[in-house]
Short mmCIF file of C-alpha atoms in Angstrom, two decimals:
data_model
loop_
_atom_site.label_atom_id
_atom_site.label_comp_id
_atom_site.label_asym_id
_atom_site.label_seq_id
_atom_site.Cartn_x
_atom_site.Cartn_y
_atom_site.Cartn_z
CA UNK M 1 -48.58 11.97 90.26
CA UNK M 2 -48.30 12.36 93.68
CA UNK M 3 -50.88 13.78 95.91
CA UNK M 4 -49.59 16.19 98.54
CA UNK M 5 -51.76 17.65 101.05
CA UNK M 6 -53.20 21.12 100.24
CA UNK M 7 -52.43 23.97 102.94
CA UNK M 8 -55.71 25.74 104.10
CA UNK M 9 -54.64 29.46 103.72
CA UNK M 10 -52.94 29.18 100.27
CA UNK M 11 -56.65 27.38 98.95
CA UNK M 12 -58.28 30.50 100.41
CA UNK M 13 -55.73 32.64 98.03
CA UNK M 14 -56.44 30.19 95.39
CA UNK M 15 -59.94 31.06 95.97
CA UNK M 16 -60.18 34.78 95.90
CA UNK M 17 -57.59 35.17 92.87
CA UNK M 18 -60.08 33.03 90.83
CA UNK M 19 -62.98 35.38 91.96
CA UNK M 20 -60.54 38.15 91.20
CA UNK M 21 -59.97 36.74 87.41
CA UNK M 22 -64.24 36.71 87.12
CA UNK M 23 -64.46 40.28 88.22
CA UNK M 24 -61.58 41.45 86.10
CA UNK M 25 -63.58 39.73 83.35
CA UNK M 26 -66.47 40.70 83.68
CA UNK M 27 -68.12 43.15 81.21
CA UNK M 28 -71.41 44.28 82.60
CA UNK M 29 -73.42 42.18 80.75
CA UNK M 30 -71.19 39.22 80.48
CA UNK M 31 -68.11 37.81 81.44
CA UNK M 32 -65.29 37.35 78.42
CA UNK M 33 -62.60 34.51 78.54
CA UNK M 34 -60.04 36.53 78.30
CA UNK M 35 -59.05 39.84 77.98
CA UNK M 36 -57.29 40.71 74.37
CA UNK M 37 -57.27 37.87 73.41
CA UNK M 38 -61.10 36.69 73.00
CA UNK M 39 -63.08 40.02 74.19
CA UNK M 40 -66.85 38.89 73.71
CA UNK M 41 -69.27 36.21 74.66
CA UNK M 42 -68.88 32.78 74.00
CA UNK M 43 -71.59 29.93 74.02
CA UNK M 44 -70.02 27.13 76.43
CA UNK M 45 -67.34 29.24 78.38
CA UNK M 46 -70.50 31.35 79.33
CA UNK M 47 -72.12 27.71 80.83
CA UNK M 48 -68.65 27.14 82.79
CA UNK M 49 -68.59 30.21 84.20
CA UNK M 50 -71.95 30.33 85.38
CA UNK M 51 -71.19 27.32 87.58
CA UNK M 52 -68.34 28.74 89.07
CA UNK M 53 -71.00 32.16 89.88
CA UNK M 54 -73.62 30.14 91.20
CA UNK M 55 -72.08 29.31 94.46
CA UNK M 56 -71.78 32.74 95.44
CA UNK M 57 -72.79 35.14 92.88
CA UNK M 58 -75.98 33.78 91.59
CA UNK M 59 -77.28 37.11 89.82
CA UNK M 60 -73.64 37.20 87.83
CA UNK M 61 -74.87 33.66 86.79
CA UNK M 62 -78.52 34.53 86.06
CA UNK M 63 -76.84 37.18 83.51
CA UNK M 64 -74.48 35.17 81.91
CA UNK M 65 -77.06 33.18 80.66
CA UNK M 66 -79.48 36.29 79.41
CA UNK M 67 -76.81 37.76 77.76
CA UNK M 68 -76.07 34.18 75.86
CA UNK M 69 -80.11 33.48 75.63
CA UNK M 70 -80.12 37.11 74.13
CA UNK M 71 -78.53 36.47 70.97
CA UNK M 72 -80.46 33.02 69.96
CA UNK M 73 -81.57 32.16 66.62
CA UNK M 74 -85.29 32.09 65.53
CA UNK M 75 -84.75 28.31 64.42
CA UNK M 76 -82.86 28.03 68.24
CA UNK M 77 -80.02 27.65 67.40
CA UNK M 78 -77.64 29.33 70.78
CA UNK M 79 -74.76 31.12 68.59
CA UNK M 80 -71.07 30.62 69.40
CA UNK M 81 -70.43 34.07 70.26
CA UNK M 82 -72.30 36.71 71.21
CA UNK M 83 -70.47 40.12 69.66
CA UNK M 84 -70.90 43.22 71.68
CA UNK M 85 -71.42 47.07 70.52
CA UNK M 86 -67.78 47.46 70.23
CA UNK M 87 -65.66 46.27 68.17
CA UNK M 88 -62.17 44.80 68.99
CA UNK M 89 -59.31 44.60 66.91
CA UNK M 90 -57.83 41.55 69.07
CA UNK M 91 -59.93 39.19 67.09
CA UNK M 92 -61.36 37.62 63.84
CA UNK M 93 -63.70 36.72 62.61
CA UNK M 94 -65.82 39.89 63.52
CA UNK M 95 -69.45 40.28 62.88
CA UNK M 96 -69.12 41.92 59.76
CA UNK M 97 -67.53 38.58 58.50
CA UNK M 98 -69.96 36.60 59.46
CA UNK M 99 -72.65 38.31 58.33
CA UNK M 100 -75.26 36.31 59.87
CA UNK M 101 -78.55 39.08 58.66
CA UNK M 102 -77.99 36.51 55.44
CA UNK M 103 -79.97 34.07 57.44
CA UNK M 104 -83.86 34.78 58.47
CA UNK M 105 -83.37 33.60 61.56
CA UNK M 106 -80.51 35.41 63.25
CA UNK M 107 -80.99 38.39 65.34
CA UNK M 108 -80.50 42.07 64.13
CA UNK M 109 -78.84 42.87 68.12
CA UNK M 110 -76.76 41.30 69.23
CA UNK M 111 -75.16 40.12 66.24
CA UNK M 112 -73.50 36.81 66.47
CA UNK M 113 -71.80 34.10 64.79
CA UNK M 114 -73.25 31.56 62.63
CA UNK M 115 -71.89 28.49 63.77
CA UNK M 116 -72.80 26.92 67.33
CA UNK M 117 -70.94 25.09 70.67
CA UNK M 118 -71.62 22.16 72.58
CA UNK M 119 -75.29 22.47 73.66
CA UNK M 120 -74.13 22.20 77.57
CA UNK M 121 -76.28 24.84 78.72
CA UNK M 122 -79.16 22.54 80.45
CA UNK M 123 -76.55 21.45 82.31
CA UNK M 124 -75.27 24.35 83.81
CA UNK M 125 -78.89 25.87 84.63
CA UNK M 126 -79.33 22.17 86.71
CA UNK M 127 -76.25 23.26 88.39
CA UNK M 128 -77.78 26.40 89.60
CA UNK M 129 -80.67 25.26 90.56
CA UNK M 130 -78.81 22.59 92.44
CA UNK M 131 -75.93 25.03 93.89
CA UNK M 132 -77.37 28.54 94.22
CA UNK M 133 -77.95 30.12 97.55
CA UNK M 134 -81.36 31.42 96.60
CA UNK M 135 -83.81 28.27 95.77
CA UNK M 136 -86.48 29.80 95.08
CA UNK M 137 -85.04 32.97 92.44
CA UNK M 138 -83.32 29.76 90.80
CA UNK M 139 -86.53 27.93 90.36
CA UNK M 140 -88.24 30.90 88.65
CA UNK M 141 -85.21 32.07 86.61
CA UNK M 142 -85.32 27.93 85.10
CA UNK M 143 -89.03 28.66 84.04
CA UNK M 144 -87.86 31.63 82.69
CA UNK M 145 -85.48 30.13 80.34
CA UNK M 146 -86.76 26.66 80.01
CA UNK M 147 -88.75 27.06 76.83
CA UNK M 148 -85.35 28.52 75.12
CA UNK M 149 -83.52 25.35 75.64
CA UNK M 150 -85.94 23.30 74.88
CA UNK M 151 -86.04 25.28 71.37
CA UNK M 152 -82.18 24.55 71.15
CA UNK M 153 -82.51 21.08 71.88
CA UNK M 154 -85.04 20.90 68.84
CA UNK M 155 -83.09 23.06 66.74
CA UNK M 156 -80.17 20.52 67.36
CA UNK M 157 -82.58 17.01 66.67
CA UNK M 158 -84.71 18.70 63.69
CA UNK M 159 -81.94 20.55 61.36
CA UNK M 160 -78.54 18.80 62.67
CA UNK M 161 -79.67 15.04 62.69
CA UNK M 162 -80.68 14.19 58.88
CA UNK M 163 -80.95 11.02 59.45
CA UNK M 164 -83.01 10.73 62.59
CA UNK M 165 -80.36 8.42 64.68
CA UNK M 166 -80.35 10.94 67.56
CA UNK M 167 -77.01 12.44 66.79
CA UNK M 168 -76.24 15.57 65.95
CA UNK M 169 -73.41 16.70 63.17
CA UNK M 170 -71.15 19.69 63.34
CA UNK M 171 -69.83 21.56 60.41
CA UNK M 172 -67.16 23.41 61.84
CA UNK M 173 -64.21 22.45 63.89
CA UNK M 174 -65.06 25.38 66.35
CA UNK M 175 -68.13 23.72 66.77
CA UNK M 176 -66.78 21.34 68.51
CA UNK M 177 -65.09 23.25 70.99
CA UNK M 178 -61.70 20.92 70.35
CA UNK M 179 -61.09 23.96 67.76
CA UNK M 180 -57.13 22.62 66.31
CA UNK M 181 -57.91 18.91 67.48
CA UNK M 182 -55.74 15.83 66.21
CA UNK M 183 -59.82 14.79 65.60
CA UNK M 184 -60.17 16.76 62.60
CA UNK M 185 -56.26 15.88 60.46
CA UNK M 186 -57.81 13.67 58.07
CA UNK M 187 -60.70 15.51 57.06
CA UNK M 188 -58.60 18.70 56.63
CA UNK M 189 -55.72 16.94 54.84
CA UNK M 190 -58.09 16.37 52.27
CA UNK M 191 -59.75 19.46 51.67
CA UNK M 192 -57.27 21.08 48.85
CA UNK M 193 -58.16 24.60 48.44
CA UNK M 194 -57.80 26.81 44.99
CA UNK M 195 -55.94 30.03 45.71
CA UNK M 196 -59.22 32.03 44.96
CA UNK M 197 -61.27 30.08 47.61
CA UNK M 198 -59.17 31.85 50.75
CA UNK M 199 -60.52 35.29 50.87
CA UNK M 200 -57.98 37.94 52.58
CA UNK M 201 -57.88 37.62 55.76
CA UNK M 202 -55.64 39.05 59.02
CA UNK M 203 -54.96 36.22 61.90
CA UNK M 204 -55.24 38.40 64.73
CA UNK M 205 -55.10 34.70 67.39
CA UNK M 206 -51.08 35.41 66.97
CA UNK M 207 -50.61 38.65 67.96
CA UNK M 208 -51.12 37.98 71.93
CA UNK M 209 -50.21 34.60 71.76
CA UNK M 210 -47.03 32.18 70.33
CA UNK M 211 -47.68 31.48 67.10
CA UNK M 212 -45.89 28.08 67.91
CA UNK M 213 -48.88 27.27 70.48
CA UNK M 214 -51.44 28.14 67.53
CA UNK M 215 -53.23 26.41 64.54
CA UNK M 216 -50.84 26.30 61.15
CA UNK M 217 -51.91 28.83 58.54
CA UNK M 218 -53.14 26.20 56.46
CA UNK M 219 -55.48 25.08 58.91
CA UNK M 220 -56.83 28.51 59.34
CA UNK M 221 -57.76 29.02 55.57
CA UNK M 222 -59.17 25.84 55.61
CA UNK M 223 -61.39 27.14 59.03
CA UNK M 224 -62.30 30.11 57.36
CA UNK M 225 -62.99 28.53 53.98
CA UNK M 226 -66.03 26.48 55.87
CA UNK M 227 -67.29 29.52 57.14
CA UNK M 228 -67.86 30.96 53.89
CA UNK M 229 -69.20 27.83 52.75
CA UNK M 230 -72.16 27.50 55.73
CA UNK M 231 -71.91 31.86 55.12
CA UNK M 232 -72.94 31.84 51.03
CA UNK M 233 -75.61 29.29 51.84
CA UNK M 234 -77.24 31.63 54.05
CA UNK M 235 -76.93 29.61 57.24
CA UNK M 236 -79.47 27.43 55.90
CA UNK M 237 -78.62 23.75 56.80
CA UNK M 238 -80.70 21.82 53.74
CA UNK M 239 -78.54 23.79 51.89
CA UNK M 240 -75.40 23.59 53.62
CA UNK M 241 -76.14 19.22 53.47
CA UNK M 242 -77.35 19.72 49.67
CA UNK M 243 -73.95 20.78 48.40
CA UNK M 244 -72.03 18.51 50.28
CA UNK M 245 -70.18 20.12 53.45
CA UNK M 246 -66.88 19.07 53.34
CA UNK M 247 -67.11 19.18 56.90
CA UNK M 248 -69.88 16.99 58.79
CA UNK M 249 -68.87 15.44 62.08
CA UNK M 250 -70.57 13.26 64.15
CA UNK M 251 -68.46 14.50 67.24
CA UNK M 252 -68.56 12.54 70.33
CA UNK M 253 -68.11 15.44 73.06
CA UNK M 254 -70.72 17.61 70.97
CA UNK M 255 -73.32 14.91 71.08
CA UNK M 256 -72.13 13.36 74.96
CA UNK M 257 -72.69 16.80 76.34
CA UNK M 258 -76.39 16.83 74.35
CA UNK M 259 -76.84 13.20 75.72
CA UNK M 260 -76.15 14.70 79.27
CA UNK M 261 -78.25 18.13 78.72
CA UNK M 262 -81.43 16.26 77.72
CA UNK M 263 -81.04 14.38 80.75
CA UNK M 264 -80.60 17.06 83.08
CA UNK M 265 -83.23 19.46 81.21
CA UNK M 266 -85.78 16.16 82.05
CA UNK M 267 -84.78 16.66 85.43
CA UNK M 268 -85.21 20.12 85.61
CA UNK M 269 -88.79 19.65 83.88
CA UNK M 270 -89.91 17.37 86.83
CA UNK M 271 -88.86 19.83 89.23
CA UNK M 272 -90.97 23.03 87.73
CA UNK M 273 -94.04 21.04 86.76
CA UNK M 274 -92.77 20.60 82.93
CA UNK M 275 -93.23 16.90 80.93
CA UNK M 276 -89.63 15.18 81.43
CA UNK M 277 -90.59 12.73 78.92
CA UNK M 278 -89.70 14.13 75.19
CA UNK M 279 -85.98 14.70 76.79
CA UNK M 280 -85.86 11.24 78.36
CA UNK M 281 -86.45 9.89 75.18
CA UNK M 282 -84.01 11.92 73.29
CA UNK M 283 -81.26 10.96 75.84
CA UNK M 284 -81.91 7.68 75.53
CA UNK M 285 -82.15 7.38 71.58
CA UNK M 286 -78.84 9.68 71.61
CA UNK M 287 -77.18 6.83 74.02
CA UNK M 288 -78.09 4.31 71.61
CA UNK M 289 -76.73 5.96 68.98
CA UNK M 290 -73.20 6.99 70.80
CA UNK M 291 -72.62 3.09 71.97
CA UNK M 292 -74.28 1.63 68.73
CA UNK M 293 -72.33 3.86 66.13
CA UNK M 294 -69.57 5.85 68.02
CA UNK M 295 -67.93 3.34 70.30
CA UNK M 296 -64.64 1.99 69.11
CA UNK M 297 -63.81 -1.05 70.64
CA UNK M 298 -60.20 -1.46 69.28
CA UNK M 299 -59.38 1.70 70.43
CA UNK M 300 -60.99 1.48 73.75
CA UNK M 301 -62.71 4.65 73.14
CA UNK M 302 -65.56 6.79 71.34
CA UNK M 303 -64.62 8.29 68.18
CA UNK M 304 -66.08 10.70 65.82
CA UNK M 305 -68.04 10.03 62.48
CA UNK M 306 -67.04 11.43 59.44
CA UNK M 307 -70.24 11.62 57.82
CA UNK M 308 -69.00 12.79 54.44
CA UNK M 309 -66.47 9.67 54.16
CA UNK M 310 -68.73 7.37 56.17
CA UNK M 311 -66.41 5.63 58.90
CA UNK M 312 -65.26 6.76 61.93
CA UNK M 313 -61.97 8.78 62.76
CA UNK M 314 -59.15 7.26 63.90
CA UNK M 315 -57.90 9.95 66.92
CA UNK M 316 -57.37 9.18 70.33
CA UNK M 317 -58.46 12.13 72.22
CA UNK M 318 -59.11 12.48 75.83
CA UNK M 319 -62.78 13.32 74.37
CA UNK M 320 -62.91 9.54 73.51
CA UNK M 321 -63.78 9.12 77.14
CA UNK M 322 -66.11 11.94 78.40
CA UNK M 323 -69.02 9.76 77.39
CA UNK M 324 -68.56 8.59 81.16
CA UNK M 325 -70.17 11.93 82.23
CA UNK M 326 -73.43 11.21 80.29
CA UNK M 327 -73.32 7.51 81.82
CA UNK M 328 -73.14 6.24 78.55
CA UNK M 329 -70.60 3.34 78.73
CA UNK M 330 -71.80 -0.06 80.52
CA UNK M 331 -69.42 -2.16 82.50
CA UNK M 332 -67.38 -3.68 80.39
CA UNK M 333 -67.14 -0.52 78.11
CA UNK M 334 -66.35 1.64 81.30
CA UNK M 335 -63.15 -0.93 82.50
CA UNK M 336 -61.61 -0.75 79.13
CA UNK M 337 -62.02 2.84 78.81
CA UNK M 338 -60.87 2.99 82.61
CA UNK M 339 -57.78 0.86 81.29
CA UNK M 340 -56.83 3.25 78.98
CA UNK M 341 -57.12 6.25 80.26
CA UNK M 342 -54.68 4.84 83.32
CA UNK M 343 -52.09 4.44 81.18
CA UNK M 344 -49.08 6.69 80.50
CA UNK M 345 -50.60 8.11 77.45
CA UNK M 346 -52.81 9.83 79.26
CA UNK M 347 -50.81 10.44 82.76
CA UNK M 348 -51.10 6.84 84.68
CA UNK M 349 -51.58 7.64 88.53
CA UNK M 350 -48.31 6.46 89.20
CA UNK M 351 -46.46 9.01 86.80
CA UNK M 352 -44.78 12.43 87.36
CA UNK M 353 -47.45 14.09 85.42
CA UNK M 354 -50.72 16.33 85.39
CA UNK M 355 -53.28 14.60 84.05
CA UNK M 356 -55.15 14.72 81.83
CA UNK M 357 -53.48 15.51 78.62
CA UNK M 358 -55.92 15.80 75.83
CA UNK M 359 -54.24 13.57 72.73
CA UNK M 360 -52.50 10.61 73.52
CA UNK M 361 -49.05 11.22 74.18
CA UNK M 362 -47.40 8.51 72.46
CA UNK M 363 -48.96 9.49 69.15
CA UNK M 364 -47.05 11.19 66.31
CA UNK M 365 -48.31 14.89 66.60
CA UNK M 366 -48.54 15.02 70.24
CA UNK M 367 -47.41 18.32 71.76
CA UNK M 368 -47.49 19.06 75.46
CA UNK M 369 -47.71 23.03 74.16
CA UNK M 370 -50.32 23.23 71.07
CA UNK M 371 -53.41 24.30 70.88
CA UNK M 372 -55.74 21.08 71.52
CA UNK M 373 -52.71 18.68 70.75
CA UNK M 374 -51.68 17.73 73.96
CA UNK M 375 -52.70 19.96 76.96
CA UNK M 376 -54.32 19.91 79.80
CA UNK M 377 -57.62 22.09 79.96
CA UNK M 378 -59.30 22.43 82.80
CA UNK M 379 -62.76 22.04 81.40
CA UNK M 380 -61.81 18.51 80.01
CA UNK M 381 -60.58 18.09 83.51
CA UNK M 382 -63.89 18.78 85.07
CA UNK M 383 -65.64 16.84 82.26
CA UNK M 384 -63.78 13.49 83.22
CA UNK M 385 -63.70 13.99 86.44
CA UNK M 386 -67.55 14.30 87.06
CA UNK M 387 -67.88 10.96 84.16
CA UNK M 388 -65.52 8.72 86.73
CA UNK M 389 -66.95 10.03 89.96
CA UNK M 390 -70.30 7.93 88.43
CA UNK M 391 -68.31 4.59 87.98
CA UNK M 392 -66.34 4.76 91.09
CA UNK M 393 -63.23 5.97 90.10
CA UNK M 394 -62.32 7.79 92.87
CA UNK M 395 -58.72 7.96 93.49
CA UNK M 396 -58.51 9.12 89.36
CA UNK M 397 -61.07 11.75 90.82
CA UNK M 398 -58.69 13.02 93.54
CA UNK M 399 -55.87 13.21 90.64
CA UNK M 400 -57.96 15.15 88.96
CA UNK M 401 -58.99 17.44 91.74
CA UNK M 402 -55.13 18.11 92.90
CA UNK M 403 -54.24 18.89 89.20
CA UNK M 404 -56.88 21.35 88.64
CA UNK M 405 -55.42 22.91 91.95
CA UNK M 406 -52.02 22.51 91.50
CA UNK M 407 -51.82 23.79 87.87
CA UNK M 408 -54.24 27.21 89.10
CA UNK M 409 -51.22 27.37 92.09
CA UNK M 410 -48.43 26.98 90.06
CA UNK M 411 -48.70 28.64 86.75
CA UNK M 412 -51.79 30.75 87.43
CA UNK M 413 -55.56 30.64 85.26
CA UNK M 414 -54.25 30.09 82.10
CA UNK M 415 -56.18 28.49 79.01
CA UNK M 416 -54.51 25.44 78.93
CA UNK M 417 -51.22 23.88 80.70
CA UNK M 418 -48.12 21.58 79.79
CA UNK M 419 -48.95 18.13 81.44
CA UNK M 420 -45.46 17.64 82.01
CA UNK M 421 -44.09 20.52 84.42
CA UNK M 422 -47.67 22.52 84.56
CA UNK M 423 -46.21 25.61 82.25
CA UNK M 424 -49.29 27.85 81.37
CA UNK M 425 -49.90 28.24 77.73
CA UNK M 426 -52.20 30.24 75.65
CA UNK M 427 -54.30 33.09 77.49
CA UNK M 428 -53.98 34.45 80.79
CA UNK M 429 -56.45 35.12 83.50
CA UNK M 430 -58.97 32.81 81.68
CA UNK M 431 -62.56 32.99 83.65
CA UNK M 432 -63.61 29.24 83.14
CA UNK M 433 -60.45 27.83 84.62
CA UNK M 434 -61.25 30.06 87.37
CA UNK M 435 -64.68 29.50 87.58
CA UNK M 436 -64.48 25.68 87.38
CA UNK M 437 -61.69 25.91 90.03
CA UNK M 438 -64.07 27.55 92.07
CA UNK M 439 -66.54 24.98 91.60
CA UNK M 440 -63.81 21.84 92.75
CA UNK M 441 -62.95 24.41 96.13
CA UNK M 442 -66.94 24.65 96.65
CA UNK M 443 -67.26 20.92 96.12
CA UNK M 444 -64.69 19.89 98.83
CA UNK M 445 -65.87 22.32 101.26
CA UNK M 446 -69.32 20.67 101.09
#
């Protein structure tokens, strides 16, 4: 891909029509992804959009996270999505699916899901500290909200790691945030449903967007059938383990971006008088874990464990490399992940592409249009591009940085984007492709 220089007045466009797609999104209380087509609060879209507010909107970023913080369970668990007083018809499932008051520890308002994201929220509250114009409101707000992640982070290393290796499992695909990943074929291909486990049910995901860009229906049931199954076991996750999930993953962004919260949540401790030390250690028994158990040196990669069939998962998935943001590789691991990535499978420098598609693009399945299959997101984007700026990598970095410009310029703040001509795909005017844009302009004006 070839880097063209980036005319001053059109960045300053770029700039306010990001800020532009925040405002339009925002709620009062919160800011959605996307209007229509996902119209309440979710968990990690909430964290990227708070770093794109805390360069120059740092109350907008304080709220974000009350709003999330709001809806966390008892146990700590930080929900997936927050539901607000009114109902939408744009999407399912709605709270009265869910129906989280089954569990003793979920909260009667707001009501939420019962399932969870990737726990990157110390992260993005060390990125406010670090970026927000008012030091000192930022320093009491992360007191404020300190002892809530550090209940999530226990929630996450007491109930989600049975076996006490420092890694946590996922029983949903939306867990992961990789919702229709290439990660998950295997495990789905073998769960055969009975007509009478798939209750009725209404996709509403394809009425705003191409049903061609979405999830099969077979891949739905099969999302909604683990919903019931955490759903009918109250939430409770000795039972959920008990009757043998169908669904445990070892996932290797879910427990990277835990890797990389403890360590910035130890930071944050030393800065506001806290002991860094119990997250220090978690960090480090979590890297341990990831290079010990997840690495997949034939592949060149990290991969996910399928706990239930006890080996890991054969999917190469730009995820495979974001351990790089937690510093989790060592040299040698780094250069052959390096050696990989810089190949045309996942948009070599040299190629006419955007990087970085998200599934290898020589693989059967690989779509430059689906849902998780083959698109560039932004967030991955950001992901890899903070991992490589630690090892050096610095002309990837400047790929990196021009694609998450060029695709915002060309084809607007959509949810994801064709790596091959920069087509926007899935939802329009979506706030943490904004926001994280925002973030890359506020970086290179620094």
């Amino acid at each position: 891909m070839k880097i063209t220089a980036q005319n001053p007045e059109k960045i300053k466009i770029l700039m306010r029509e990001a800020k532009n797609v925040l405002d339009r999104n925002w709620t009062g209380s919160f800011t959605r992804p996307a209007e229509g087509q996902y119209p309440y609060q979710w968990s990690w879209d909430s964290v990227f959009i708070a770093m794109g507010y805390s360069h120059y909107n740092q109350e907008r970023a304080e709220q974000e996270y009350r709003h999330l913080l709001s809806g966390q369970w008892k146990n700590g668990m930080i929900p997936q999505i927050n539901f607000s007083d009114k109902k939408s018809e744009s999407y399912f499932p709605g709270p009265d699916f869910w129906q989280v008051e089954k569990s003793e520890h979920a909260p009667k308002h707001p009501k939420t899901s019962g399932i969870c994201q990737p726990p990157i929220h110390a992260v993005g509250l060390l990125h406010l500290l670090k970026h927000a114009p008012d030091r000192e409101r930022a320093l009491n707000f992360c007191k404020e909200i300190f002892p809530k992640l550090e209940a999530w982070h226990q929630y996450l290393y007491r109930e989600r790691d049975p076996f006490d290796e420092g890694l946590a499992y996922i029983r949903h695909p939306w867990e992961s945030g990789q919702d229709n990943s290439p990660i998950w074929n295997e495990v789905l291909n073998a769960l055969i449903l009975e007509p009478d486990q798939i209750p009725y049910y209404v996709r509403k995901d394809i009425r705003l967007i191409d049903p061609s860009e979405r999830p099969t229906d077979d891949d739905y049931d099969k999302f909604v059938y683990l919903l019931l199954f955490s759903r009918e076991r109250n939430y409770n996750e000795e039972r959920i383990l008990k009757d043998d999930c169908p669904f445990l993953m070892q996932d290797v962004l879910f427990n990277t971006l835990l890797c990389k919260a403890n360590q910035d949540l130890a930071e944050i401790a030393g800065i506001i008088g806290k002991d860094p030390t119990p997250f220090l250690n978690w960090a480090k028994k979590t890297t341990t874990s990831i290079n010990n158990k997840l690495w997949y040196d034939q592949e060149a990669m990290y991969a996910d464990y399928d706990l239930r069939a006890d080996k890991k998962v054969q999917a190469r998935v730009l995820s495979g490399f974001i351990p790089l943001y937690a510093g989790i590789p060592d040299e040698i691991k780094k250069n052959k992940i390096f050696n990989y990535l810089n190949t045309h499978c996942f948009c070599q420098m040299t190629d006419e592409c955007f990087p970085a598609p998200t599934f290898d693009r020589s693989r059967d399945g690989y779509s430059s249009r689906l849902y998780w299959r083959g698109p560039v997101w932004i967030n991955m984007n950001w992901l890899l591009k903070k991992g490589l700026e630690q090892y050096g990598f610095e002309d990837y970095v400047a790929q990196l940085n021009h694609s998450i410009m060029e695709l915002t310029q060309k084809s607007g703040f959509r949810e994801y984007y064709d790596t091959d001509d920069g087509k926007g795909y899935g939802a329009d005017n979506f706030s943490w492709t904004a926001s994280l844009l925002i973030d890359v302009l506020y970086d290179k004006k620094a």
